[in-house]
């Protein structure tokens, strides 16, 4: 890993010689799709998150992970999915792409994460899932969100695009809901 200057640029990852060497090795290996590196990445990522290796699936982006999670959850066409307005457009576009209906519930003004009371107020008989976004690395109130989900039988899909290293009560983001999606 290379060192960067103290000013942290949003959206500018630290890419150094190790990453470059890995890309070159990958191209030279001839495996550009699903191959041994994807398997290794899934196993390493699952180990980092402290979950069994078979629970990690490599896809191309958080957008794809969100979409595939909603499809895998078997939600009914047109069902309502509650999420936050403080997010990147991919959270809502993945809901639309899965043939579902986004419903926005407001955020806590301090944490900028979805407010569990707003989730509760947005629930209707057509609600089938919640997508909390751990905004800018801050964890959502997962205790409250999981309690609401259990009470109303809702699927929870964590949008962890900002939260690869985020923890909540000592546990890693992405391991609370039925699915955790990463960039
Ligand atoms: C909150 C949030 N969710 C989802 C995404 C989509 O991630 P990706 O670019 O990996 O598809 C982003 C990207 O910025 C994001 O900020």
Short mmCIF file of C-alpha atoms and ligand atoms in Angstrom, two decimals:
data_model
loop_
_atom_site.label_atom_id
_atom_site.label_comp_id
_atom_site.label_asym_id
_atom_site.label_seq_id
_atom_site.Cartn_x
_atom_site.Cartn_y
_atom_site.Cartn_z
CA UNK A 1 0.00 0.00 0.00
CA UNK A 2 1.31 3.45 -0.81
CA UNK A 3 1.00 6.36 1.63
CA UNK A 4 -1.18 9.32 0.74
CA UNK A 5 -0.80 12.93 1.84
CA UNK A 6 -2.81 13.93 4.95
CA UNK A 7 -5.72 15.45 2.96
CA UNK A 8 -8.20 12.61 2.41
CA UNK A 9 -9.92 12.92 -0.97
CA UNK A 10 -13.41 11.43 -1.04
CA UNK A 11 -13.60 8.73 -3.66
CA UNK A 12 -9.83 8.47 -4.22
CA UNK A 13 -8.76 5.03 -3.00
CA UNK A 14 -5.13 4.28 -2.09
CA UNK A 15 -3.88 2.31 -5.08
CA UNK A 16 -0.24 1.29 -4.88
CA UNK A 17 2.24 -1.21 -6.27
CA UNK A 18 0.53 -4.19 -4.60
CA UNK A 19 -2.78 -3.44 -6.30
CA UNK A 20 -1.05 -2.82 -9.63
CA UNK A 21 0.85 -6.12 -9.37
CA UNK A 22 -2.40 -7.96 -8.59
CA UNK A 23 -4.10 -6.51 -11.69
CA UNK A 24 -1.15 -7.46 -13.89
CA UNK A 25 -1.06 -11.01 -12.42
CA UNK A 26 -4.81 -11.32 -12.96
CA UNK A 27 -4.61 -10.29 -16.63
CA UNK A 28 -1.62 -12.59 -17.19
CA UNK A 29 -3.47 -15.52 -15.57
CA UNK A 30 -6.19 -15.36 -18.25
CA UNK A 31 -8.97 -15.49 -15.58
CA UNK A 32 -10.95 -12.30 -16.16
CA UNK A 33 -14.30 -13.60 -14.90
CA UNK A 34 -15.12 -15.82 -11.95
CA UNK A 35 -11.94 -17.68 -11.11
CA UNK A 36 -9.54 -18.49 -8.26
CA UNK A 37 -9.00 -14.83 -7.32
CA UNK A 38 -12.75 -14.30 -6.82
CA UNK A 39 -12.86 -17.41 -4.57
CA UNK A 40 -9.91 -16.09 -2.57
CA UNK A 41 -11.48 -12.63 -2.32
CA UNK A 42 -14.77 -14.11 -1.07
CA UNK A 43 -12.96 -16.22 1.53
CA UNK A 44 -10.77 -13.29 2.68
CA UNK A 45 -13.75 -10.93 2.85
CA UNK A 46 -15.88 -13.43 4.79
CA UNK A 47 -12.99 -13.99 7.24
CA UNK A 48 -12.61 -10.21 7.68
CA UNK A 49 -16.35 -9.95 8.41
CA UNK A 50 -16.26 -13.00 10.71
CA UNK A 51 -18.85 -15.02 8.75
CA UNK A 52 -18.62 -18.46 7.07
CA UNK A 53 -16.94 -18.33 3.63
CA UNK A 54 -20.02 -19.69 1.86
CA UNK A 55 -21.99 -16.59 2.88
CA UNK A 56 -19.87 -14.23 0.73
CA UNK A 57 -20.58 -13.82 -2.98
CA UNK A 58 -18.43 -11.57 -5.18
CA UNK A 59 -20.33 -9.35 -7.63
CA UNK A 60 -19.18 -6.31 -9.61
CA UNK A 61 -20.54 -3.51 -7.42
CA UNK A 62 -22.75 -2.55 -4.51
CA UNK A 63 -25.49 -1.73 -7.02
CA UNK A 64 -25.41 -5.33 -8.29
CA UNK A 65 -25.29 -6.65 -4.70
CA UNK A 66 -28.38 -4.64 -3.73
CA UNK A 67 -30.27 -5.82 -6.82
CA UNK A 68 -29.30 -9.47 -6.42
CA UNK A 69 -30.21 -9.36 -2.70
CA UNK A 70 -33.71 -8.11 -3.44
CA UNK A 71 -34.19 -10.76 -6.13
CA UNK A 72 -32.81 -13.49 -3.82
CA UNK A 73 -35.13 -12.35 -1.02
CA UNK A 74 -38.10 -13.26 -3.23
CA UNK A 75 -40.02 -10.04 -2.58
CA UNK A 76 -43.38 -9.75 -4.32
CA UNK A 77 -43.46 -7.54 -7.46
CA UNK A 78 -44.30 -3.95 -6.54
CA UNK A 79 -43.74 -4.53 -2.79
CA UNK A 80 -42.57 -1.48 -0.83
CA UNK A 81 -38.96 -1.18 0.31
CA UNK A 82 -38.16 1.49 2.88
CA UNK A 83 -34.86 3.31 2.55
CA UNK A 84 -33.26 6.67 3.19
CA UNK A 85 -33.14 9.81 1.02
CA UNK A 86 -29.54 10.42 2.22
CA UNK A 87 -27.81 8.02 -0.14
CA UNK A 88 -26.39 7.60 -3.63
CA UNK A 89 -29.01 7.08 -6.34
CA UNK A 90 -27.98 3.40 -6.67
CA UNK A 91 -29.89 2.42 -3.52
CA UNK A 92 -33.20 3.57 -4.99
CA UNK A 93 -32.41 2.58 -8.60
CA UNK A 94 -31.66 -0.99 -7.45
CA UNK A 95 -35.10 -1.12 -5.77
CA UNK A 96 -36.73 0.06 -9.03
CA UNK A 97 -34.62 -2.35 -11.09
CA UNK A 98 -35.84 -5.23 -8.90
CA UNK A 99 -39.44 -4.27 -9.78
CA UNK A 100 -40.16 -2.94 -6.27
CA UNK A 101 -41.43 0.38 -4.90
CA UNK A 102 -39.07 2.67 -2.98
CA UNK A 103 -40.46 4.49 0.06
CA UNK A 104 -38.22 7.12 1.66
CA UNK A 105 -38.07 7.50 5.44
CA UNK A 106 -36.23 10.51 6.84
CA UNK A 107 -32.88 10.49 8.62
CA UNK A 108 -31.73 11.43 12.09
CA UNK A 109 -30.38 14.99 11.69
CA UNK A 110 -27.27 14.23 13.75
CA UNK A 111 -26.14 10.84 12.41
CA UNK A 112 -27.66 11.29 8.91
CA UNK A 113 -28.66 7.62 9.10
CA UNK A 114 -32.28 6.47 8.66
CA UNK A 115 -34.43 7.20 11.72
CA UNK A 116 -36.12 4.02 13.05
CA UNK A 117 -39.19 6.08 14.05
CA UNK A 118 -39.53 7.26 10.44
CA UNK A 119 -39.27 3.63 9.27
CA UNK A 120 -42.04 2.61 11.63
CA UNK A 121 -44.23 5.48 10.38
CA UNK A 122 -43.67 4.49 6.72
CA UNK A 123 -44.70 0.84 7.11
CA UNK A 124 -47.84 -0.23 5.21
CA UNK A 125 -49.32 -3.69 4.50
CA UNK A 126 -47.22 -3.67 1.26
CA UNK A 127 -43.86 -3.14 3.01
CA UNK A 128 -41.56 -6.15 2.68
CA UNK A 129 -38.01 -4.85 3.24
CA UNK A 130 -35.84 -2.14 4.76
CA UNK A 131 -32.53 -0.94 3.29
CA UNK A 132 -30.61 1.01 5.93
CA UNK A 133 -27.55 2.87 4.59
CA UNK A 134 -24.65 3.21 7.03
CA UNK A 135 -24.06 6.78 5.91
CA UNK A 136 -20.47 8.03 5.55
CA UNK A 137 -19.24 5.16 7.73
CA UNK A 138 -21.63 5.78 10.63
CA UNK A 139 -23.63 2.73 11.67
CA UNK A 140 -27.43 2.83 11.64
CA UNK A 141 -29.33 2.01 14.83
CA UNK A 142 -29.43 -1.70 14.03
CA UNK A 143 -31.00 -2.78 17.36
CA UNK A 144 -34.06 -0.65 16.65
CA UNK A 145 -34.16 -1.54 12.94
CA UNK A 146 -33.91 -5.29 13.57
CA UNK A 147 -36.64 -5.06 16.23
CA UNK A 148 -38.96 -3.30 13.73
CA UNK A 149 -38.09 -5.87 11.05
CA UNK A 150 -38.84 -8.77 13.40
CA UNK A 151 -42.15 -7.22 14.49
CA UNK A 152 -43.31 -6.66 10.89
CA UNK A 153 -41.58 -9.68 9.23
CA UNK A 154 -39.41 -7.50 6.96
CA UNK A 155 -36.22 -8.42 5.14
CA UNK A 156 -33.23 -6.22 6.08
CA UNK A 157 -30.63 -5.45 3.40
CA UNK A 158 -27.73 -3.32 4.68
CA UNK A 159 -26.26 -0.88 2.16
CA UNK A 160 -22.62 -0.88 3.30
CA UNK A 161 -21.16 1.04 0.34
CA UNK A 162 -19.70 3.56 2.83
CA UNK A 163 -19.13 1.05 5.59
CA UNK A 164 -16.57 -1.59 4.80
CA UNK A 165 -14.86 -1.00 8.17
CA UNK A 166 -17.89 0.20 10.13
CA UNK A 167 -18.79 -1.58 13.36
CA UNK A 168 -21.92 -1.42 15.51
CA UNK A 169 -21.65 -2.62 19.11
CA UNK A 170 -18.37 -4.34 18.27
CA UNK A 171 -19.81 -6.26 15.30
CA UNK A 172 -19.04 -5.55 11.65
CA UNK A 173 -21.55 -3.77 9.42
CA UNK A 174 -23.18 -6.07 6.88
CA UNK A 175 -23.56 -8.96 9.34
CA UNK A 176 -26.81 -7.78 10.99
CA UNK A 177 -29.38 -7.97 8.22
CA UNK A 178 -30.40 -10.80 5.91
CA UNK A 179 -27.95 -9.35 3.35
CA UNK A 180 -25.00 -6.92 3.52
CA UNK A 181 -23.94 -5.15 0.30
CA UNK A 182 -20.51 -3.58 -0.27
CA UNK A 183 -18.88 -1.47 -2.95
C1 LIG B 1 -24.79 4.53 -0.31
C2 LIG B 1 -24.39 3.94 -1.61
N1 LIG B 1 -25.00 2.80 -2.01
C3 LIG B 1 -24.66 2.20 -3.17
C4 LIG B 1 -23.68 2.72 -3.99
C5 LIG B 1 -23.34 2.02 -5.27
O1 LIG B 1 -22.08 1.44 -5.17
P1 LIG B 1 -21.33 0.92 -6.47
O2 LIG B 1 -20.71 2.12 -7.12
O3 LIG B 1 -20.30 -0.04 -5.91
O4 LIG B 1 -22.34 0.24 -7.33
C6 LIG B 1 -23.00 3.89 -3.62
C7 LIG B 1 -21.95 4.47 -4.46
O5 LIG B 1 -21.49 5.56 -4.26
C8 LIG B 1 -23.36 4.51 -2.40
O6 LIG B 1 -22.76 5.65 -2.00
#
